[in-house]
PDB file of C-alpha atoms in Angstrom:
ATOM      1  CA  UNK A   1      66.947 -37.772   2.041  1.00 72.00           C
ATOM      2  CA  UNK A   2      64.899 -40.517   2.532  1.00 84.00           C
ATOM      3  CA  UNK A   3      63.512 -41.598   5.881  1.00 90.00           C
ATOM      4  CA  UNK A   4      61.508 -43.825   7.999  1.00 95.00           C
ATOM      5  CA  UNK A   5      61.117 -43.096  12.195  1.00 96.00           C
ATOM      6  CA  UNK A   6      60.075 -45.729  14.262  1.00 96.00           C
ATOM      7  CA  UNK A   7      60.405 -46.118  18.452  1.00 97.00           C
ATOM      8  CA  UNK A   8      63.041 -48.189  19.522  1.00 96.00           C
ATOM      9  CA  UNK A   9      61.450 -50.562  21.941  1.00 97.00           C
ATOM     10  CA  UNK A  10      58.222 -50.680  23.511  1.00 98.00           C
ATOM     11  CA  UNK A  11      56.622 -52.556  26.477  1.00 98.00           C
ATOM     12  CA  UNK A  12      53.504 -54.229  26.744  1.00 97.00           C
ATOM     13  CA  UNK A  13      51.897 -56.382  29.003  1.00 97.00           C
ATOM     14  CA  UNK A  14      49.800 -59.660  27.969  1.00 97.00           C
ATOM     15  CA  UNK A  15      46.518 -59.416  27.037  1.00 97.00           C
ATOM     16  CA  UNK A  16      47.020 -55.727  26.445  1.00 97.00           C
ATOM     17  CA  UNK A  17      46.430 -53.688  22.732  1.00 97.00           C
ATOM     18  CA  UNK A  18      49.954 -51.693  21.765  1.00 98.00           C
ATOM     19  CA  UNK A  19      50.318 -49.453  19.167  1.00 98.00           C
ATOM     20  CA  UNK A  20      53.659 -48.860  16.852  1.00 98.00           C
ATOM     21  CA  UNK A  21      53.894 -46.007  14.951  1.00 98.00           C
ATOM     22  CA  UNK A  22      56.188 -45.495  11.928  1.00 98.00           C
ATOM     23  CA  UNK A  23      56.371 -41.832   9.895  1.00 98.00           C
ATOM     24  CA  UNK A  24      58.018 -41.456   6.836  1.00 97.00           C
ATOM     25  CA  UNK A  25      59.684 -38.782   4.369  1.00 95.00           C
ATOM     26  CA  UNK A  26      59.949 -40.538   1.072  1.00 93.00           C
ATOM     27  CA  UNK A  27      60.444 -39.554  -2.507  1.00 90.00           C
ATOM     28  CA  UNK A  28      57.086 -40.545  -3.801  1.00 91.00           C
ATOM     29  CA  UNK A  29      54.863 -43.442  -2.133  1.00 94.00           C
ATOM     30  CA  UNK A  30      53.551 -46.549  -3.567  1.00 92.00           C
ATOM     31  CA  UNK A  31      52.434 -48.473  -0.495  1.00 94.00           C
ATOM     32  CA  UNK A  32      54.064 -49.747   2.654  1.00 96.00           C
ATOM     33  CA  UNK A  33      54.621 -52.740   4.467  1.00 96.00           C
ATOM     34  CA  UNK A  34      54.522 -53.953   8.165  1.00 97.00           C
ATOM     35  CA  UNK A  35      57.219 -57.042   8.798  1.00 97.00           C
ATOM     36  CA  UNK A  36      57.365 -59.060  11.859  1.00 97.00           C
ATOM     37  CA  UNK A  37      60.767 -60.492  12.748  1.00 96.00           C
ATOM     38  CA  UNK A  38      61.148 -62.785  16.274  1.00 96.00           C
ATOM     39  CA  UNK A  39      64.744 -62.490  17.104  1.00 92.00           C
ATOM     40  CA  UNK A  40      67.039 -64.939  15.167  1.00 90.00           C
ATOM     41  CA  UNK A  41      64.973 -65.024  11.815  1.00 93.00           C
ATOM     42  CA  UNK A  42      63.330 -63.948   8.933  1.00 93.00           C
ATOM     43  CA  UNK A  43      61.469 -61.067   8.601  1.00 95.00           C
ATOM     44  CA  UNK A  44      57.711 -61.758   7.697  1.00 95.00           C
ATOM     45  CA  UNK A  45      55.147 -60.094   6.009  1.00 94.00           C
ATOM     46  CA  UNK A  46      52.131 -58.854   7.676  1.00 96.00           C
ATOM     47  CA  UNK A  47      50.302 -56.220   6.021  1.00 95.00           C
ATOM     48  CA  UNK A  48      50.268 -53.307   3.025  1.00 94.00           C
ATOM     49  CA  UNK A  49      48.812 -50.530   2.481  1.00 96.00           C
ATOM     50  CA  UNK A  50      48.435 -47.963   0.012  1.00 94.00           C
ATOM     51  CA  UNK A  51      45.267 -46.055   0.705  1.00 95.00           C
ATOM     52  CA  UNK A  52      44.287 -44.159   3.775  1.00 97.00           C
ATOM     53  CA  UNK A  53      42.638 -46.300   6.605  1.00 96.00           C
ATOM     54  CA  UNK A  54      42.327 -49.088   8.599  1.00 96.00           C
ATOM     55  CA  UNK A  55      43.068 -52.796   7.205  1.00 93.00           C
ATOM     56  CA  UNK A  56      42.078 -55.577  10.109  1.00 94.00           C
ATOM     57  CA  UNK A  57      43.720 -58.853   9.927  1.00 90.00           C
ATOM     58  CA  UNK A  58      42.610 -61.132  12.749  1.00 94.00           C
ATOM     59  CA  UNK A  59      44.477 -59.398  16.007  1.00 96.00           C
ATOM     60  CA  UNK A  60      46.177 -57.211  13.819  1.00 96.00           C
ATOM     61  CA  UNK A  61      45.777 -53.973  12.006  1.00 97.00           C
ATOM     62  CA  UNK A  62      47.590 -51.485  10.172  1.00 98.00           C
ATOM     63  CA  UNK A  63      46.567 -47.685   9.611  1.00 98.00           C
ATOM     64  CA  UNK A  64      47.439 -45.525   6.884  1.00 98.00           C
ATOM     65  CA  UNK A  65      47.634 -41.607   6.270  1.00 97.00           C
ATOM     66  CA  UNK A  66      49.610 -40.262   3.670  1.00 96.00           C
ATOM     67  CA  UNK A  67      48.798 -36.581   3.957  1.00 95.00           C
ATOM     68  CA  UNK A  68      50.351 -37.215   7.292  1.00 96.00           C
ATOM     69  CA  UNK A  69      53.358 -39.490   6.269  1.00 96.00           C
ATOM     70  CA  UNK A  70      52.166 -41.995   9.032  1.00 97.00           C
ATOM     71  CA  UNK A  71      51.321 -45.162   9.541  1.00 98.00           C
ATOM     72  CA  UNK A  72      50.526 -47.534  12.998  1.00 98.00           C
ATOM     73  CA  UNK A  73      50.218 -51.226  13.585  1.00 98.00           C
ATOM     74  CA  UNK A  74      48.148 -52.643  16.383  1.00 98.00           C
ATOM     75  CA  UNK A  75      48.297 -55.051  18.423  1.00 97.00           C
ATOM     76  CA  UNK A  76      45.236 -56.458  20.509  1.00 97.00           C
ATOM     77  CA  UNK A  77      45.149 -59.113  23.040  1.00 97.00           C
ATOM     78  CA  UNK A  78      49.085 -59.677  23.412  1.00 97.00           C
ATOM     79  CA  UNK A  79      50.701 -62.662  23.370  1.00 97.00           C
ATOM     80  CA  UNK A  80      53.827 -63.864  24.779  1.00 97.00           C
ATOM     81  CA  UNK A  81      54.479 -64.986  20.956  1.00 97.00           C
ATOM     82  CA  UNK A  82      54.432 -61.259  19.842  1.00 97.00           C
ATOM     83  CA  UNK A  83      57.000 -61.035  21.563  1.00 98.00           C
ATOM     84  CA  UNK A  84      59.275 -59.755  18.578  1.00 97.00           C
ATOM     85  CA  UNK A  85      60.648 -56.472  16.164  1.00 97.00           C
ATOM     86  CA  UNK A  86      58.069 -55.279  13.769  1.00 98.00           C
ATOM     87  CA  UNK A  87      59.681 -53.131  10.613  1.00 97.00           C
ATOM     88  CA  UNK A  88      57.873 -50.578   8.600  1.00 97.00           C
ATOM     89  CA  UNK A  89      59.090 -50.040   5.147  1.00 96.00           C
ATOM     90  CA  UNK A  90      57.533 -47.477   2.159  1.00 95.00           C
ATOM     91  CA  UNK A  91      57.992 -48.166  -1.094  1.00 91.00           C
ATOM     92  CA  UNK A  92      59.333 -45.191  -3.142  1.00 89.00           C
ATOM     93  CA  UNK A  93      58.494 -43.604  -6.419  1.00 88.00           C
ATOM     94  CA  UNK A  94      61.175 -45.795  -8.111  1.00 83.00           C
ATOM     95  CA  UNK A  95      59.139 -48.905  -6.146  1.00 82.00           C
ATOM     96  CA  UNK A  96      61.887 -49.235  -3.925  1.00 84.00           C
ATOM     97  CA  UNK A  97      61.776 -50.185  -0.193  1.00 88.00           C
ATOM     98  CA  UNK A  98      62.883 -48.276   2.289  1.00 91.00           C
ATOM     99  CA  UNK A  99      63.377 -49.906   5.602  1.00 94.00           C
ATOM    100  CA  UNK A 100      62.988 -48.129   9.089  1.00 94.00           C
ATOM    101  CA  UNK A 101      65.273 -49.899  11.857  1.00 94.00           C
ATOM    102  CA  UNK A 102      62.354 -51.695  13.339  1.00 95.00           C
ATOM    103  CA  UNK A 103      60.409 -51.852  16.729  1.00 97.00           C
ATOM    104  CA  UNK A 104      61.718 -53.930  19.427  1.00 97.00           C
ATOM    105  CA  UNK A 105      58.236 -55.446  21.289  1.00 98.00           C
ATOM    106  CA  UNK A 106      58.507 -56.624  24.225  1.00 98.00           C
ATOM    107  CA  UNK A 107      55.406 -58.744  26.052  1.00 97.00           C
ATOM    108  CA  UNK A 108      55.437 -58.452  29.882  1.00 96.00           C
ATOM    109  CA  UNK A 109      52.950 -61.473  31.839  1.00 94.00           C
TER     110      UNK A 109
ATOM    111  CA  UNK B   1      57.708 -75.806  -0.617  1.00 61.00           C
ATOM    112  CA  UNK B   2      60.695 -74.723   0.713  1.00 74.00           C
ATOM    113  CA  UNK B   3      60.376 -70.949   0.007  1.00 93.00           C
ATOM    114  CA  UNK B   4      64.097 -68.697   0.361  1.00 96.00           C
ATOM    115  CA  UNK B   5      66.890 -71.186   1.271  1.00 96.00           C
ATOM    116  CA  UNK B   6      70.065 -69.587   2.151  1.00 97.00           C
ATOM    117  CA  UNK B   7      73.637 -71.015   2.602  1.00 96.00           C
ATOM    118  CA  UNK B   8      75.317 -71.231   4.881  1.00 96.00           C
ATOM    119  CA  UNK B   9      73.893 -70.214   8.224  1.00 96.00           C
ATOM    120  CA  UNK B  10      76.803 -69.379   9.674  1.00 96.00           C
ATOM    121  CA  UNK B  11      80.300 -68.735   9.182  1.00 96.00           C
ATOM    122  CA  UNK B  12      83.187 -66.951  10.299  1.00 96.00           C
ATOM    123  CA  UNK B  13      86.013 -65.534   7.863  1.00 96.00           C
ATOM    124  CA  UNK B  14      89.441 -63.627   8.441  1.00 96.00           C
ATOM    125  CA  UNK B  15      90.380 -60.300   7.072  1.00 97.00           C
ATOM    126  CA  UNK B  16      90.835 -61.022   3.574  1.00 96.00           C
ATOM    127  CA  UNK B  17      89.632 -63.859   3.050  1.00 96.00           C
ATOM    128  CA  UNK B  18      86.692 -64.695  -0.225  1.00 95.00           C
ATOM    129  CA  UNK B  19      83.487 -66.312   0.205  1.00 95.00           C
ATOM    130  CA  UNK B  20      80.166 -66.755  -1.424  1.00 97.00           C
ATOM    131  CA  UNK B  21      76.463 -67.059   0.019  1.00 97.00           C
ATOM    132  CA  UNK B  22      73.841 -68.981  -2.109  1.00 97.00           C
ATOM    133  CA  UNK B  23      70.394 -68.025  -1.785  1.00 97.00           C
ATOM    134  CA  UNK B  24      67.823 -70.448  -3.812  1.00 97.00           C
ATOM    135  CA  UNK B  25      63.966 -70.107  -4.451  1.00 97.00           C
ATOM    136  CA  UNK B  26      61.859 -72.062  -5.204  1.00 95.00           C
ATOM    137  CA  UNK B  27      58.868 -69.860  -6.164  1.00 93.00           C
ATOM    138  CA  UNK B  28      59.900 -69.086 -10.127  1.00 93.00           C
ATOM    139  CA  UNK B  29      60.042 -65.507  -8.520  1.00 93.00           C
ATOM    140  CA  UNK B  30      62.070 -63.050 -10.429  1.00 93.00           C
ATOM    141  CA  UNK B  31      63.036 -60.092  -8.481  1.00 93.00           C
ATOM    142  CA  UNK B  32      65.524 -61.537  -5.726  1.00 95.00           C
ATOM    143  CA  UNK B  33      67.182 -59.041  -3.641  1.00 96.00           C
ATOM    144  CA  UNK B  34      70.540 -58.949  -1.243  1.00 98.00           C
ATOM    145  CA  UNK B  35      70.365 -57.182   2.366  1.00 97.00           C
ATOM    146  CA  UNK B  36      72.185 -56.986   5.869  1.00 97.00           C
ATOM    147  CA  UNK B  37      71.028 -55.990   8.448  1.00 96.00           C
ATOM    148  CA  UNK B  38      72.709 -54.715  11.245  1.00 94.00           C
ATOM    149  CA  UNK B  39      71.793 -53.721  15.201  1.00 87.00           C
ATOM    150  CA  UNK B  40      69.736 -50.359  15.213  1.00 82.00           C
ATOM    151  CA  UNK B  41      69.896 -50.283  11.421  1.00 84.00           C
ATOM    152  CA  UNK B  42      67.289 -50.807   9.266  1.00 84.00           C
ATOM    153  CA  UNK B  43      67.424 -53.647   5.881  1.00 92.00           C
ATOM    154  CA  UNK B  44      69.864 -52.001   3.812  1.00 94.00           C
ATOM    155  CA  UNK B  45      69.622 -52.990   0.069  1.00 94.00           C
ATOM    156  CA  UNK B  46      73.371 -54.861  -1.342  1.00 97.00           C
ATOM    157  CA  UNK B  47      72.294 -55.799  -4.746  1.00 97.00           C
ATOM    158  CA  UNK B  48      69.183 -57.318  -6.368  1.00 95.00           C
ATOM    159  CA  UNK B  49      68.070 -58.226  -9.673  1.00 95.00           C
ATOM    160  CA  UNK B  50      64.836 -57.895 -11.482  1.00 92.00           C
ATOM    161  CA  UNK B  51      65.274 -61.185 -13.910  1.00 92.00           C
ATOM    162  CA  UNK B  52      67.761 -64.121 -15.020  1.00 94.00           C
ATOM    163  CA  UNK B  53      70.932 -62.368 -16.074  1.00 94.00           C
ATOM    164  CA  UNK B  54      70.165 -58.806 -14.379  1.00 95.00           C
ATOM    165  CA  UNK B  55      72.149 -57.421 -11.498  1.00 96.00           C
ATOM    166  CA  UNK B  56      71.766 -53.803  -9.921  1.00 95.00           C
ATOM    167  CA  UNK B  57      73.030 -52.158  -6.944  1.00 95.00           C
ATOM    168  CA  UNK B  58      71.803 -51.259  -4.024  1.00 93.00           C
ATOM    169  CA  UNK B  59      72.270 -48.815  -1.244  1.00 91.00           C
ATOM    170  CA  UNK B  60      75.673 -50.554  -0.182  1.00 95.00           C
ATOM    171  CA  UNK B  61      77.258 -52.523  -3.408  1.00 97.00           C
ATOM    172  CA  UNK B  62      80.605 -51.482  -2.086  1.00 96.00           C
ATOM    173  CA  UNK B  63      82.604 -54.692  -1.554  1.00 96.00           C
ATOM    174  CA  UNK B  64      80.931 -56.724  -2.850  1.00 97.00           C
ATOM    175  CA  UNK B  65      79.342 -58.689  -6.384  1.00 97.00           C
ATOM    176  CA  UNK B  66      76.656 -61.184  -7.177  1.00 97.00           C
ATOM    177  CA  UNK B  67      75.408 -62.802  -9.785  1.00 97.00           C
ATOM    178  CA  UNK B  68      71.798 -64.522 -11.196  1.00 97.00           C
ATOM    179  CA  UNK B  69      73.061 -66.998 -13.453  1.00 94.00           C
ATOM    180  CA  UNK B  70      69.956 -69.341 -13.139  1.00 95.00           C
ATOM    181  CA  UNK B  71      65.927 -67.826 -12.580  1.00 95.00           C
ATOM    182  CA  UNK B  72      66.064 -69.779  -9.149  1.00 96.00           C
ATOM    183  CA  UNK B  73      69.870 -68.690  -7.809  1.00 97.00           C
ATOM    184  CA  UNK B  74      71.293 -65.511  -6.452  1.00 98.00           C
ATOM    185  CA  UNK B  75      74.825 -65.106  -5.413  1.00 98.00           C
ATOM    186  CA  UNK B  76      76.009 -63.029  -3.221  1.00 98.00           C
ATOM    187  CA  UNK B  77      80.012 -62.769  -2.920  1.00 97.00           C
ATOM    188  CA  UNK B  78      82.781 -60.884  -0.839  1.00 96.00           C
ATOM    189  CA  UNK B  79      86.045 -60.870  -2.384  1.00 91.00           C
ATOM    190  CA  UNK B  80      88.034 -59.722   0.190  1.00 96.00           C
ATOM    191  CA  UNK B  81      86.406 -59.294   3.425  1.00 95.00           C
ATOM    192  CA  UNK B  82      86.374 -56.954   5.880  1.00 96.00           C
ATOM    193  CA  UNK B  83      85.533 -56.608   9.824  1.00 96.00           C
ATOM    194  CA  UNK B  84      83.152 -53.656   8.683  1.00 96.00           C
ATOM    195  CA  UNK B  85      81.386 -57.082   6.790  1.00 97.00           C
ATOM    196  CA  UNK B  86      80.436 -58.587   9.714  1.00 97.00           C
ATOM    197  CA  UNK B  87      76.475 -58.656   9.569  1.00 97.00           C
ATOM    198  CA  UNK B  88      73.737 -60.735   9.014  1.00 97.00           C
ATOM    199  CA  UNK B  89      72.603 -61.291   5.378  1.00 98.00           C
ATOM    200  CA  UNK B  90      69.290 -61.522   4.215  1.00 97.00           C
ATOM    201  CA  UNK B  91      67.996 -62.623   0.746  1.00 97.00           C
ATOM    202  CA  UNK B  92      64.619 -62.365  -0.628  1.00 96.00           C
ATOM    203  CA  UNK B  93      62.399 -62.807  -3.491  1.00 95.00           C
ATOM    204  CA  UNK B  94      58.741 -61.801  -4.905  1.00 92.00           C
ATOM    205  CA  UNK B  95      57.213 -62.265  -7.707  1.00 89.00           C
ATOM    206  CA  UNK B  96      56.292 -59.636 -10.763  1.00 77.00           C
ATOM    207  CA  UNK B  97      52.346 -60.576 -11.163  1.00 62.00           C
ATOM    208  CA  UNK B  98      51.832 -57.126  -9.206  1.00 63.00           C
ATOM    209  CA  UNK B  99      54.512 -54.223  -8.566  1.00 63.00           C
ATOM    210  CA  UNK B 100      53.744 -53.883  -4.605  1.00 73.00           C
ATOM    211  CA  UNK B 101      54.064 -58.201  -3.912  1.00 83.00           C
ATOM    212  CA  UNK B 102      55.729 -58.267  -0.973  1.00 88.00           C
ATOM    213  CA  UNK B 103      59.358 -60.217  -0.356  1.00 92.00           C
ATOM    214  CA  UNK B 104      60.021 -63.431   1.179  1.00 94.00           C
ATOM    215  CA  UNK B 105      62.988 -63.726   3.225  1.00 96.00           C
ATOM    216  CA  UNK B 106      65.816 -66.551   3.496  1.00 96.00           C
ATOM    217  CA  UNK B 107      66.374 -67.209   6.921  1.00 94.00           C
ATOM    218  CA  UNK B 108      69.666 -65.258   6.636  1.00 96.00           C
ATOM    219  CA  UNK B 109      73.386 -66.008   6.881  1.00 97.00           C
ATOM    220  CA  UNK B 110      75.368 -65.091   9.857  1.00 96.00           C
ATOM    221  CA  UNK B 111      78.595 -63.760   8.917  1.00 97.00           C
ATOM    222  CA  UNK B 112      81.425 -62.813  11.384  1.00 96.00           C
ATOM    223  CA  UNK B 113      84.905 -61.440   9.980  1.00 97.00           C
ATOM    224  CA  UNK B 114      87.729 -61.477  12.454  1.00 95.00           C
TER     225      UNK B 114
END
């Protein structure tokens, strides 16, 4: 079967750099995603990737091995704001996404 | 540019009872997709359809249908609901220009069956 692992909840404080992993057993791999969602809305996009490495985006950046099936986001100098869940999903061989459950942050002053 | 509108936001059913949910973009997009999403669950994939006229299912079609009779609508119906229905539903859209374009999301549609 197909599957995506990511921690439940984390804690961070403010100001702080967190890390959320996400590992994955898919049926073929064609990229994969990072979503934020704050509580109460939509899920939005926030980065892709589809070959090994790092990809920076301002405070945030997403890592990529696929010999390893793993993937992390980071998060540097917290804010209150990111304060939210953050959802990994892999897109299959039949470009399909798969979704993981999601990463509950939470942002401690 | 109003992106994924859904309708309603919220609304609460009996057992039994029928209802649709509209979701409408505004993007010319034409893969538009149905999830719900439910606590310590990931998205799980309803329905979606790649193009005007096209429906396919998902990972959890049961109980429900939808339809894509217009580029910009997708409908997503329950004929006879269910408490095991109760969920929030998400609909999104991307576009075709490459295979890996990631979705935008409706703000979703609260749904409680009693």
């Amino acid at each position: 079967g197909q599957n995506i692992d990511q921690p439940t909840e984390m804690t961070a404080t403010e100001g702080a750099i967190v890390q959320i992993n996400c590992t994955y057993q898919t049926s073929g791999f064609n990229g994969l995603f990072w979503y934020q969602q704050h509580a109460g809305e939509a899920p939005t996009f926030l980065s892709y990737n589809v070959l090994d490495g790092l990809e920076e985006k301002g405070r945030f950046s997403s890592f990529l091995s696929r010999s390893k099936g793993y993937s992390y986001l980071l998060l540097k100098e917290l804010q209150m704001k990111d304060s939210a869940s953050y959802l990994c999903a892999v897109i299959d061989s039949n470009y399909q996404l798969i979704w993981g459950a999601g990463t509950k942050l939470i942002i401690k002053p | 540019n109003a992106g994924v509108t859904q309708t309603p936001k919220f609304r609460v059913l009996k057992t039994g009872q029928s209802m649709t949910l509209l979701c409408a973009q505004d993007m010319n997009h034409e893969y538009m997709y149905w999830y719900r999403q439910d606590p310590g669950m990931g998205l799980r994939l309803i329905h979606y359809s790649v193009g005007e006229g096209t429906t396919a299912k998902g990972e959890v079609p049961d109980g429900y249908n939808v339809s894509r009779l217009k580029k910009q609508n997708f409908l997503l119906g329950l004929e006879s609901a269910a408490p095991s229905q109760t969920s929030v539903y998400f609909c999104a859209s991307r576009s075709e220009d490459r295979v890996v374009e990631p979705q935008h999301f409706g703000d979703g549609t609260r749904l409680s069956i009693l």
